[in-house]
């Protein structure tokens, strides 16, 4: 099994890395694989207990320039982990370079030993629940921790340059810590220089057209502030980004449209008013506008807001029946509850809905439903099993209306999910997917109890061709 980090296979439990031993793999990125680990000499404690995180960064087999880039990323992590310690930054405990002539893929690998977190902010977002908790309070606590970490980094003369929920870790005690400083950039005056790398969904508008010089591209603290705005929106909107598109490049194009004044900033109604305002300031279209909103000033605004919230009791309203037309916003807000005690992506699939609705109803033909398997044309989403919100697909409320966010039910689907369809509409809205396949054909599918009873899947989102009767009418 390969995780794209330079190793041809994952290290087995018990494998020695200096004075440490591997427990199990817990994550991977482009240049590293992260394992749960523990001191090799420690045989006490519950079996499988993980005490540290071992970040293994192989260099064998890389071109000289690539190996130098890995070594430089490791240097930055070591420098920040040891020299800029702060409760909101993940702690570096040890670092070593492996000499493993008997294991060529590990020979020369850099290992960073860090404190072990319980999960990431991405895990919490993916594990959003509609039960219990105080959405705004918990989301605010997490964002406040991110702001504190950024404020310290910026004050110390560094830009994180890759802020995203995956790089925000949650400790066993619920504490928030920034991590993964491989792209962190040291400031020389008002800006620094970094390789033209980063996660596309979190790049500010100016980075999309930044000139590449001998030292790299210019990076300033306002880039972290932009990424913070995206993170705020994701926390309160169940992982949804404020800029929509089927691919990172398409979402980047939406960012450019906004930055050039050709499109407004549209945020999900689930984002509470205060956090909407804060995110809007973070997402100011230019560096100059964003520069006024430092991480320190944002932290002060959050602290003042939270102090005001705690001083004024908020009555809990009695739930009332909600019209279908406004249910989406309420459900999105409920889904943003961040259960700190629950980590890891939601694994429950939504397939096999047949029979949960109690059989045929008004407007439903009495026929046996046919299974249809969801297809996502974006190849980067086809092999994922983590149900990343960015790879989710929407089901329409009305197949005759434009296929926009306002015309999508709360339930999301992923590549490979199996739905059950009872009829088809041949002349709905024209849909074109990422591979330029187009169709006006839609399938009506069943949904579980607790949400809308039915929804519509465009035919371009499945490779199946079930023989179904024509639907007597579409949703109104």
Short mmCIF file of C-alpha atoms in Angstrom, two decimals:
data_model
loop_
_atom_site.label_atom_id
_atom_site.label_comp_id
_atom_site.label_asym_id
_atom_site.label_seq_id
_atom_site.Cartn_x
_atom_site.Cartn_y
_atom_site.Cartn_z
CA UNK A 1 0.00 0.00 0.00
CA UNK A 2 1.47 3.37 -0.96
CA UNK A 3 0.46 6.71 0.49
CA UNK A 4 2.46 8.83 -1.93
CA UNK A 5 5.21 9.74 0.50
CA UNK A 6 8.13 8.01 -1.14
CA UNK A 7 7.74 4.73 0.74
CA UNK A 8 6.65 1.75 -1.33
CA UNK A 9 4.83 0.24 1.67
CA UNK A 10 3.70 1.23 5.11
CA UNK A 11 5.94 0.40 8.05
CA UNK A 12 4.63 -2.49 10.18
CA UNK A 13 3.79 -2.16 13.89
CA UNK A 14 6.87 -2.48 16.04
CA UNK A 15 9.28 -1.15 13.37
CA UNK A 16 12.13 0.71 15.08
CA UNK A 17 12.90 4.31 14.15
CA UNK A 18 15.86 5.23 16.34
CA UNK A 19 14.65 4.93 19.92
CA UNK A 20 11.00 4.91 18.84
CA UNK A 21 8.72 2.23 17.45
CA UNK A 22 5.77 2.36 15.09
CA UNK A 23 2.28 1.57 16.40
CA UNK A 24 0.14 2.23 13.33
CA UNK A 25 -0.18 4.66 10.38
CA UNK A 26 -2.46 7.64 11.05
CA UNK A 27 -2.05 9.87 7.99
CA UNK A 28 -0.04 10.84 4.96
CA UNK A 29 0.72 13.76 2.68
CA UNK A 30 2.77 14.43 -0.41
CA UNK A 31 6.13 14.24 1.35
CA UNK A 32 5.53 12.31 4.56
CA UNK A 33 3.71 9.49 6.29
CA UNK A 34 2.67 9.95 9.92
CA UNK A 35 2.55 7.05 12.36
CA UNK A 36 1.37 6.71 15.93
CA UNK A 37 4.44 5.76 17.94
CA UNK A 38 5.90 5.19 21.38
CA UNK A 39 9.31 4.79 23.01
CA UNK A 40 10.80 1.48 21.88
CA UNK A 41 11.82 0.52 25.40
CA UNK A 42 8.36 1.17 26.91
CA UNK A 43 6.48 -2.08 27.24
CA UNK A 44 4.06 -0.81 29.87
CA UNK A 45 0.60 0.63 29.51
CA UNK A 46 -2.46 -0.51 27.57
CA UNK A 47 -1.66 -2.42 24.35
CA UNK A 48 -1.44 -0.13 21.31
CA UNK A 49 -1.34 3.07 23.35
CA UNK A 50 0.07 5.88 21.19
CA UNK A 51 2.19 8.49 22.91
CA UNK A 52 3.76 10.39 20.01
CA UNK A 53 3.36 11.04 16.31
CA UNK A 54 6.24 9.96 14.07
CA UNK A 55 6.43 11.98 10.86
CA UNK A 56 8.61 10.07 8.40
CA UNK A 57 9.94 12.12 5.46
CA UNK A 58 11.86 9.86 3.02
CA UNK A 59 14.54 11.28 0.74
CA UNK A 60 15.75 8.10 -1.00
CA UNK A 61 14.96 7.99 -4.69
CA UNK A 62 14.19 11.71 -4.91
CA UNK A 63 15.86 14.06 -7.34
CA UNK A 64 18.42 16.35 -5.64
CA UNK A 65 16.10 19.34 -5.79
CA UNK A 66 13.22 17.32 -4.32
CA UNK A 67 15.41 15.96 -1.53
CA UNK A 68 16.59 19.49 -0.75
CA UNK A 69 12.97 20.64 -0.57
CA UNK A 70 12.12 17.86 1.90
CA UNK A 71 15.16 18.71 4.02
CA UNK A 72 14.21 22.40 4.01
CA UNK A 73 10.63 21.58 5.05
CA UNK A 74 11.97 19.47 7.91
CA UNK A 75 14.33 22.28 8.94
CA UNK A 76 11.42 24.71 9.17
CA UNK A 77 9.39 22.29 11.26
CA UNK A 78 12.33 21.74 13.62
CA UNK A 79 13.05 25.45 13.93
CA UNK A 80 9.43 26.32 14.67
CA UNK A 81 8.81 23.31 16.89
CA UNK A 82 11.82 24.04 19.10
CA UNK A 83 12.34 27.78 18.86
CA UNK A 84 8.83 29.20 18.73
CA UNK A 85 7.11 27.07 21.33
CA UNK A 86 3.56 28.05 22.24
CA UNK A 87 0.52 26.21 23.62
CA UNK A 88 -1.19 26.68 20.24
CA UNK A 89 1.64 25.09 18.23
CA UNK A 90 2.26 21.35 18.16
CA UNK A 91 5.41 20.48 20.13
CA UNK A 92 8.46 18.84 18.54
CA UNK A 93 9.98 16.27 20.89
CA UNK A 94 12.84 14.87 18.82
CA UNK A 95 14.26 14.67 15.31
CA UNK A 96 16.62 12.21 13.64
CA UNK A 97 17.96 11.08 10.28
CA UNK A 98 17.78 7.35 9.67
CA UNK A 99 20.72 5.26 8.50
CA UNK A 100 19.04 2.11 7.15
CA UNK A 101 21.22 0.43 4.52
CA UNK A 102 19.07 -2.71 4.86
CA UNK A 103 15.92 -0.71 4.10
CA UNK A 104 16.82 1.45 1.07
CA UNK A 105 13.56 3.40 1.01
CA UNK A 106 14.19 4.57 4.60
CA UNK A 107 17.92 5.30 4.26
CA UNK A 108 18.38 9.03 4.83
CA UNK A 109 14.75 9.57 5.85
CA UNK A 110 14.07 12.41 8.27
CA UNK A 111 11.89 11.55 11.27
CA UNK A 112 10.18 14.23 13.35
CA UNK A 113 8.79 13.10 16.71
CA UNK A 114 5.86 15.26 17.80
CA UNK A 115 3.23 15.26 20.49
CA UNK A 116 0.27 13.07 19.59
CA UNK A 117 -3.10 14.72 18.97
CA UNK A 118 -6.48 13.06 19.22
CA UNK A 119 -7.69 14.20 15.80
CA UNK A 120 -7.73 17.15 13.42
CA UNK A 121 -10.19 19.97 12.91
CA UNK A 122 -11.08 18.29 9.61
CA UNK A 123 -12.10 15.19 11.57
CA UNK A 124 -14.33 17.29 13.79
CA UNK A 125 -15.95 19.02 10.82
CA UNK A 126 -16.55 15.68 9.11
CA UNK A 127 -18.00 14.30 12.35
CA UNK A 128 -20.49 17.19 12.68
CA UNK A 129 -23.67 16.00 14.35
CA UNK A 130 -27.22 17.26 14.70
CA UNK A 131 -27.46 16.17 18.31
CA UNK A 132 -26.58 18.26 21.37
CA UNK A 133 -23.81 20.75 21.92
CA UNK A 134 -23.69 24.49 21.30
CA UNK A 135 -22.63 25.03 17.74
CA UNK A 136 -21.46 28.61 17.91
CA UNK A 137 -19.74 28.28 21.28
CA UNK A 138 -17.74 25.20 20.32
CA UNK A 139 -16.93 26.44 16.83
CA UNK A 140 -15.88 29.77 18.32
CA UNK A 141 -13.57 28.09 20.82
CA UNK A 142 -11.82 26.19 18.05
CA UNK A 143 -11.43 29.23 15.81
CA UNK A 144 -10.17 31.30 18.73
CA UNK A 145 -7.43 28.72 19.26
CA UNK A 146 -6.44 28.90 15.59
CA UNK A 147 -6.28 32.71 15.83
CA UNK A 148 -4.07 32.54 18.92
CA UNK A 149 -1.66 30.21 17.13
CA UNK A 150 -1.53 32.45 14.06
CA UNK A 151 -1.00 35.56 16.19
CA UNK A 152 2.00 33.92 17.86
CA UNK A 153 3.44 32.73 14.54
CA UNK A 154 3.10 36.15 12.94
CA UNK A 155 4.56 37.90 15.99
CA UNK A 156 7.53 35.51 15.82
CA UNK A 157 8.08 36.46 12.16
CA UNK A 158 6.56 33.45 10.42
CA UNK A 159 3.67 32.78 8.03
CA UNK A 160 2.12 29.32 8.23
CA UNK A 161 1.37 29.32 4.46
CA UNK A 162 -0.69 26.10 4.56
CA UNK A 163 -3.44 26.73 7.09
CA UNK A 164 -6.37 24.34 6.64
CA UNK A 165 -8.47 22.09 8.92
CA UNK A 166 -6.14 19.13 8.31
CA UNK A 167 -3.28 21.15 9.85
CA UNK A 168 -5.19 22.14 12.98
CA UNK A 169 -4.85 19.39 15.60
CA UNK A 170 -7.06 18.72 18.62
CA UNK A 171 -5.36 17.45 21.75
CA UNK A 172 -6.67 14.86 24.16
CA UNK A 173 -7.85 17.71 26.39
CA UNK A 174 -9.60 19.47 23.48
CA UNK A 175 -6.82 22.03 23.05
CA UNK A 176 -6.20 23.52 19.60
CA UNK A 177 -2.73 23.37 18.04
CA UNK A 178 -1.42 24.42 14.63
CA UNK A 179 0.75 21.81 12.91
CA UNK A 180 2.59 20.96 9.69
CA UNK A 181 5.05 23.81 9.24
CA UNK A 182 6.70 22.35 6.14
CA UNK A 183 5.68 25.39 4.06
CA UNK A 184 6.07 27.93 6.86
CA UNK A 185 7.83 31.04 5.60
CA UNK A 186 10.11 33.30 7.63
CA UNK A 187 9.43 36.98 7.11
CA UNK A 188 12.17 39.37 6.06
CA UNK A 189 10.41 42.65 6.69
CA UNK A 190 6.80 42.64 5.49
CA UNK A 191 6.98 39.41 3.50
CA UNK A 192 8.94 36.26 2.84
CA UNK A 193 9.49 33.90 -0.09
CA UNK A 194 8.28 30.35 -0.48
CA UNK A 195 8.10 27.66 -3.19
CA UNK A 196 4.97 27.92 -5.35
CA UNK A 197 3.20 25.28 -3.29
CA UNK A 198 0.17 25.10 -1.02
CA UNK A 199 -3.38 23.79 -0.92
CA UNK A 200 -5.34 25.41 -3.75
CA UNK A 201 -8.60 25.80 -1.82
CA UNK A 202 -6.88 28.05 0.76
CA UNK A 203 -4.75 30.28 -1.48
CA UNK A 204 -5.60 34.01 -1.46
CA UNK A 205 -6.47 35.70 -4.79
CA UNK A 206 -3.04 37.27 -5.23
CA UNK A 207 -1.28 33.89 -5.08
CA UNK A 208 -3.05 32.68 -8.22
CA UNK A 209 -1.19 35.26 -10.31
CA UNK A 210 1.91 35.82 -8.18
CA UNK A 211 5.13 36.12 -10.21
CA UNK A 212 7.70 33.40 -9.54
CA UNK A 213 11.15 34.78 -8.85
CA UNK A 214 14.45 33.15 -7.98
CA UNK A 215 13.46 32.97 -4.31
CA UNK A 216 9.93 31.71 -4.99
CA UNK A 217 6.67 33.62 -4.58
CA UNK A 218 5.97 36.38 -2.08
CA UNK A 219 4.12 35.27 1.07
CA UNK A 220 2.66 37.62 3.68
CA UNK A 221 0.64 37.12 6.89
CA UNK A 222 -2.51 38.20 5.06
CA UNK A 223 -2.35 34.86 3.21
CA UNK A 224 -2.98 33.10 6.54
CA UNK A 225 -5.84 35.49 7.25
CA UNK A 226 -7.50 34.54 3.94
CA UNK A 227 -7.13 30.84 4.79
CA UNK A 228 -8.60 31.55 8.22
CA UNK A 229 -11.70 33.00 6.53
CA UNK A 230 -12.14 29.76 4.57
CA UNK A 231 -11.70 27.72 7.75
CA UNK A 232 -14.29 29.80 9.64
CA UNK A 233 -16.81 29.20 6.87
CA UNK A 234 -16.08 25.46 6.81
CA UNK A 235 -16.48 25.14 10.59
CA UNK A 236 -19.98 26.62 10.60
CA UNK A 237 -21.15 25.38 7.18
CA UNK A 238 -20.43 21.66 7.68
CA UNK A 239 -17.24 21.73 5.61
CA UNK A 240 -18.65 23.70 2.67
CA UNK A 241 -16.36 26.30 1.09
CA UNK A 242 -17.59 29.84 0.32
CA UNK A 243 -16.34 29.52 -3.26
CA UNK A 244 -18.06 26.75 -5.19
CA UNK A 245 -16.85 24.58 -8.04
CA UNK A 246 -16.43 20.93 -8.94
CA UNK A 247 -12.61 21.02 -8.74
CA UNK A 248 -9.97 23.07 -6.89
CA UNK A 249 -9.18 24.88 -10.14
CA UNK A 250 -12.86 25.72 -10.63
CA UNK A 251 -13.06 27.03 -7.07
CA UNK A 252 -9.91 29.04 -7.74
CA UNK A 253 -11.60 30.58 -10.76
CA UNK A 254 -14.51 31.55 -8.49
CA UNK A 255 -12.02 33.21 -6.13
CA UNK A 256 -10.66 35.26 -9.04
CA UNK A 257 -14.14 36.28 -10.15
CA UNK A 258 -14.80 37.54 -6.65
CA UNK A 259 -11.43 39.28 -6.29
CA UNK A 260 -11.93 41.13 -9.57
CA UNK A 261 -15.36 42.36 -8.55
CA UNK A 262 -17.36 40.24 -10.98
CA UNK A 263 -19.05 38.13 -8.30
CA UNK A 264 -20.16 38.83 -4.72
CA UNK A 265 -18.98 36.91 -1.67
CA UNK A 266 -21.69 34.34 -0.92
CA UNK A 267 -21.60 32.62 2.43
CA UNK A 268 -23.82 29.84 3.73
CA UNK A 269 -26.72 31.00 5.88
CA UNK A 270 -25.61 28.50 8.52
CA UNK A 271 -22.66 30.78 9.41
CA UNK A 272 -23.75 32.86 12.46
CA UNK A 273 -23.81 36.65 12.04
CA UNK A 274 -20.67 37.47 14.05
CA UNK A 275 -18.62 34.77 12.35
CA UNK A 276 -19.98 35.78 8.96
CA UNK A 277 -18.69 39.30 9.53
CA UNK A 278 -15.33 38.01 10.77
CA UNK A 279 -14.97 35.67 7.77
CA UNK A 280 -15.88 38.47 5.36
CA UNK A 281 -13.07 40.62 6.77
CA UNK A 282 -10.64 37.71 6.45
CA UNK A 283 -11.79 37.19 2.85
CA UNK A 284 -11.27 40.79 1.76
CA UNK A 285 -10.26 40.51 -1.91
CA UNK A 286 -6.88 42.28 -1.70
CA UNK A 287 -3.86 42.01 0.55
CA UNK A 288 -4.13 45.70 1.42
CA UNK A 289 -7.71 45.29 2.68
CA UNK A 290 -6.83 42.14 4.61
CA UNK A 291 -3.71 43.60 6.21
CA UNK A 292 -5.86 45.65 8.59
CA UNK A 293 -7.23 42.45 10.10
CA UNK A 294 -4.29 40.87 11.88
CA UNK A 295 -4.53 37.61 13.76
CA UNK A 296 -4.04 39.55 16.99
CA UNK A 297 -6.89 41.98 16.24
CA UNK A 298 -9.15 39.10 15.22
CA UNK A 299 -8.35 37.32 18.50
CA UNK A 300 -9.39 40.44 20.42
CA UNK A 301 -12.66 40.65 18.50
CA UNK A 302 -13.40 37.00 19.24
CA UNK A 303 -12.57 37.41 22.94
CA UNK A 304 -14.89 40.43 23.20
CA UNK A 305 -17.66 38.55 21.40
CA UNK A 306 -17.32 35.48 23.60
CA UNK A 307 -17.27 37.65 26.75
CA UNK A 308 -20.52 39.27 25.61
CA UNK A 309 -22.10 35.89 24.90
CA UNK A 310 -21.25 34.56 28.35
CA UNK A 311 -22.63 37.70 30.06
CA UNK A 312 -26.03 37.54 28.38
CA UNK A 313 -28.18 34.42 28.87
CA UNK A 314 -29.55 33.17 25.57
CA UNK A 315 -33.05 31.68 25.76
CA UNK A 316 -33.49 28.31 24.08
CA UNK A 317 -36.44 28.50 21.67
CA UNK A 318 -39.04 25.72 21.51
CA UNK A 319 -38.69 23.98 18.12
CA UNK A 320 -41.52 24.63 15.69
CA UNK A 321 -42.40 22.95 12.40
CA UNK A 322 -40.10 24.32 9.69
CA UNK A 323 -41.33 24.86 6.12
CA UNK A 324 -39.44 22.83 3.56
CA UNK A 325 -38.21 25.94 1.80
CA UNK A 326 -36.16 27.05 4.81
CA UNK A 327 -35.21 23.65 6.20
CA UNK A 328 -31.88 23.52 4.39
CA UNK A 329 -30.41 26.47 6.26
CA UNK A 330 -31.54 25.13 9.63
CA UNK A 331 -30.17 21.66 8.92
CA UNK A 332 -26.86 23.03 7.69
CA UNK A 333 -26.57 24.99 10.93
CA UNK A 334 -27.40 21.91 13.00
CA UNK A 335 -24.89 19.83 11.06
CA UNK A 336 -22.17 22.30 12.01
CA UNK A 337 -22.25 21.12 15.66
CA UNK A 338 -18.66 20.13 16.40
CA UNK A 339 -18.60 17.22 18.82
CA UNK A 340 -15.21 17.46 20.49
CA UNK A 341 -15.68 13.99 21.95
CA UNK A 342 -16.20 12.49 18.48
CA UNK A 343 -13.26 12.35 16.08
CA UNK A 344 -12.89 10.76 12.68
CA UNK A 345 -14.91 11.12 9.51
CA UNK A 346 -18.47 9.92 9.39
CA UNK A 347 -18.33 6.47 7.90
CA UNK A 348 -22.00 5.71 7.51
CA UNK A 349 -23.02 5.38 3.89
CA UNK A 350 -26.43 6.63 2.80
CA UNK A 351 -27.21 3.82 0.40
CA UNK A 352 -30.18 1.43 0.35
CA UNK A 353 -33.00 3.80 1.09
CA UNK A 354 -35.70 1.48 -0.27
CA UNK A 355 -38.42 0.57 2.19
CA UNK A 356 -37.55 3.30 4.72
CA UNK A 357 -40.25 5.62 3.44
CA UNK A 358 -43.03 3.14 3.93
CA UNK A 359 -43.60 2.29 0.28
CA UNK A 360 -45.33 4.25 -2.46
CA UNK A 361 -46.90 7.60 -1.64
CA UNK A 362 -48.68 10.36 -3.50
CA UNK A 363 -47.11 10.79 -6.91
CA UNK A 364 -45.01 7.63 -6.59
CA UNK A 365 -45.64 4.82 -9.07
CA UNK A 366 -46.05 1.39 -7.50
CA UNK A 367 -43.00 -0.19 -9.09
CA UNK A 368 -39.93 -1.90 -7.73
CA UNK A 369 -37.17 0.70 -7.27
CA UNK A 370 -33.94 0.23 -9.24
CA UNK A 371 -30.50 0.76 -7.69
CA UNK A 372 -28.30 3.49 -9.17
CA UNK A 373 -24.66 3.92 -8.16
CA UNK A 374 -23.42 7.49 -7.78
CA UNK A 375 -20.55 8.47 -10.10
CA UNK A 376 -18.21 11.42 -9.50
CA UNK A 377 -16.29 12.33 -12.66
CA UNK A 378 -13.56 14.05 -10.64
CA UNK A 379 -10.87 11.36 -10.52
CA UNK A 380 -9.30 12.65 -7.32
CA UNK A 381 -12.54 11.79 -5.50
CA UNK A 382 -13.12 8.33 -6.93
CA UNK A 383 -10.66 6.44 -4.72
CA UNK A 384 -11.32 8.33 -1.48
CA UNK A 385 -13.05 6.53 1.36
CA UNK A 386 -12.99 9.37 3.91
CA UNK A 387 -16.17 11.07 2.64
CA UNK A 388 -14.44 14.42 2.34
CA UNK A 389 -17.10 17.17 2.04
CA UNK A 390 -15.24 18.59 -0.96
CA UNK A 391 -15.94 15.37 -2.85
CA UNK A 392 -19.63 15.26 -1.98
CA UNK A 393 -22.37 15.70 -4.57
CA UNK A 394 -25.77 17.33 -4.19
CA UNK A 395 -29.23 16.00 -4.90
CA UNK A 396 -31.74 18.47 -6.33
CA UNK A 397 -35.07 19.48 -4.83
CA UNK A 398 -36.59 20.28 -8.24
CA UNK A 399 -35.05 18.88 -11.48
CA UNK A 400 -36.68 21.62 -13.56
CA UNK A 401 -34.95 24.47 -11.70
CA UNK A 402 -31.28 25.55 -12.00
CA UNK A 403 -28.97 23.14 -10.19
CA UNK A 404 -27.68 25.65 -7.61
CA UNK A 405 -27.02 25.54 -3.86
CA UNK A 406 -30.55 26.82 -3.17
CA UNK A 407 -31.99 23.84 -5.06
CA UNK A 408 -30.16 21.07 -3.17
CA UNK A 409 -31.42 18.92 -0.29
CA UNK A 410 -29.31 18.68 2.92
CA UNK A 411 -28.34 15.03 2.34
CA UNK A 412 -25.07 14.66 0.42
CA UNK A 413 -23.82 11.66 -1.57
CA UNK A 414 -20.37 10.41 -2.54
CA UNK A 415 -18.87 8.40 -5.38
CA UNK A 416 -19.95 4.76 -5.06
CA UNK A 417 -23.04 5.36 -2.90
CA UNK A 418 -26.04 3.32 -4.05
CA UNK A 419 -29.44 5.00 -4.17
CA UNK A 420 -32.78 3.56 -5.17
CA UNK A 421 -34.75 5.30 -7.92
CA UNK A 422 -38.44 4.79 -8.65
CA UNK A 423 -38.94 6.86 -11.83
CA UNK A 424 -37.20 9.19 -14.27
CA UNK A 425 -37.77 12.64 -15.77
CA UNK A 426 -36.36 12.91 -19.32
CA UNK A 427 -36.73 16.68 -19.80
CA UNK A 428 -35.32 18.31 -16.66
CA UNK A 429 -32.60 20.94 -16.33
CA UNK A 430 -29.58 20.36 -18.62
CA UNK A 431 -26.58 19.20 -16.55
CA UNK A 432 -22.96 18.99 -17.76
CA UNK A 433 -20.40 17.16 -15.62
CA UNK A 434 -16.62 17.58 -15.31
CA UNK A 435 -16.05 15.34 -18.36
CA UNK A 436 -18.48 17.40 -20.49
CA UNK A 437 -21.12 14.68 -20.46
CA UNK A 438 -24.53 16.32 -20.62
CA UNK A 439 -28.09 15.17 -20.08
CA UNK A 440 -31.56 16.44 -19.20
CA UNK A 441 -32.48 13.08 -17.64
CA UNK A 442 -33.03 12.85 -13.88
CA UNK A 443 -33.85 10.00 -11.48
CA UNK A 444 -36.11 10.42 -8.46
CA UNK A 445 -34.48 8.72 -5.46
CA UNK A 446 -35.70 7.80 -1.98
CA UNK A 447 -34.24 9.43 1.14
CA UNK A 448 -34.31 8.26 4.77
CA UNK A 449 -36.64 9.59 7.40
CA UNK A 450 -35.81 12.88 9.08
CA UNK A 451 -35.01 14.80 5.91
CA UNK A 452 -36.80 15.44 2.61
CA UNK A 453 -38.61 12.28 1.54
CA UNK A 454 -37.24 12.35 -2.01
CA UNK A 455 -34.64 14.07 -4.17
CA UNK A 456 -33.38 14.06 -7.75
CA UNK A 457 -30.11 12.66 -9.09
CA UNK A 458 -28.94 13.92 -12.53
CA UNK A 459 -28.23 11.07 -14.96
CA UNK A 460 -24.68 12.37 -15.53
CA UNK A 461 -23.96 11.42 -11.89
CA UNK A 462 -24.35 7.69 -12.52
CA UNK A 463 -23.12 5.17 -15.08
CA UNK A 464 -26.25 3.06 -14.61
CA UNK A 465 -29.12 3.05 -17.11
CA UNK A 466 -32.12 1.60 -15.25
CA UNK A 467 -35.39 1.04 -17.09
CA UNK A 468 -37.85 3.17 -15.11
CA UNK A 469 -41.27 4.64 -15.82
CA UNK A 470 -41.61 8.34 -16.42
CA UNK A 471 -42.37 10.32 -13.25
CA UNK A 472 -45.95 11.63 -13.20
CA UNK A 473 -44.72 15.08 -12.13
CA UNK A 474 -41.60 16.84 -10.87
CA UNK A 475 -41.15 18.57 -7.53
CA UNK A 476 -42.68 21.99 -7.33
#
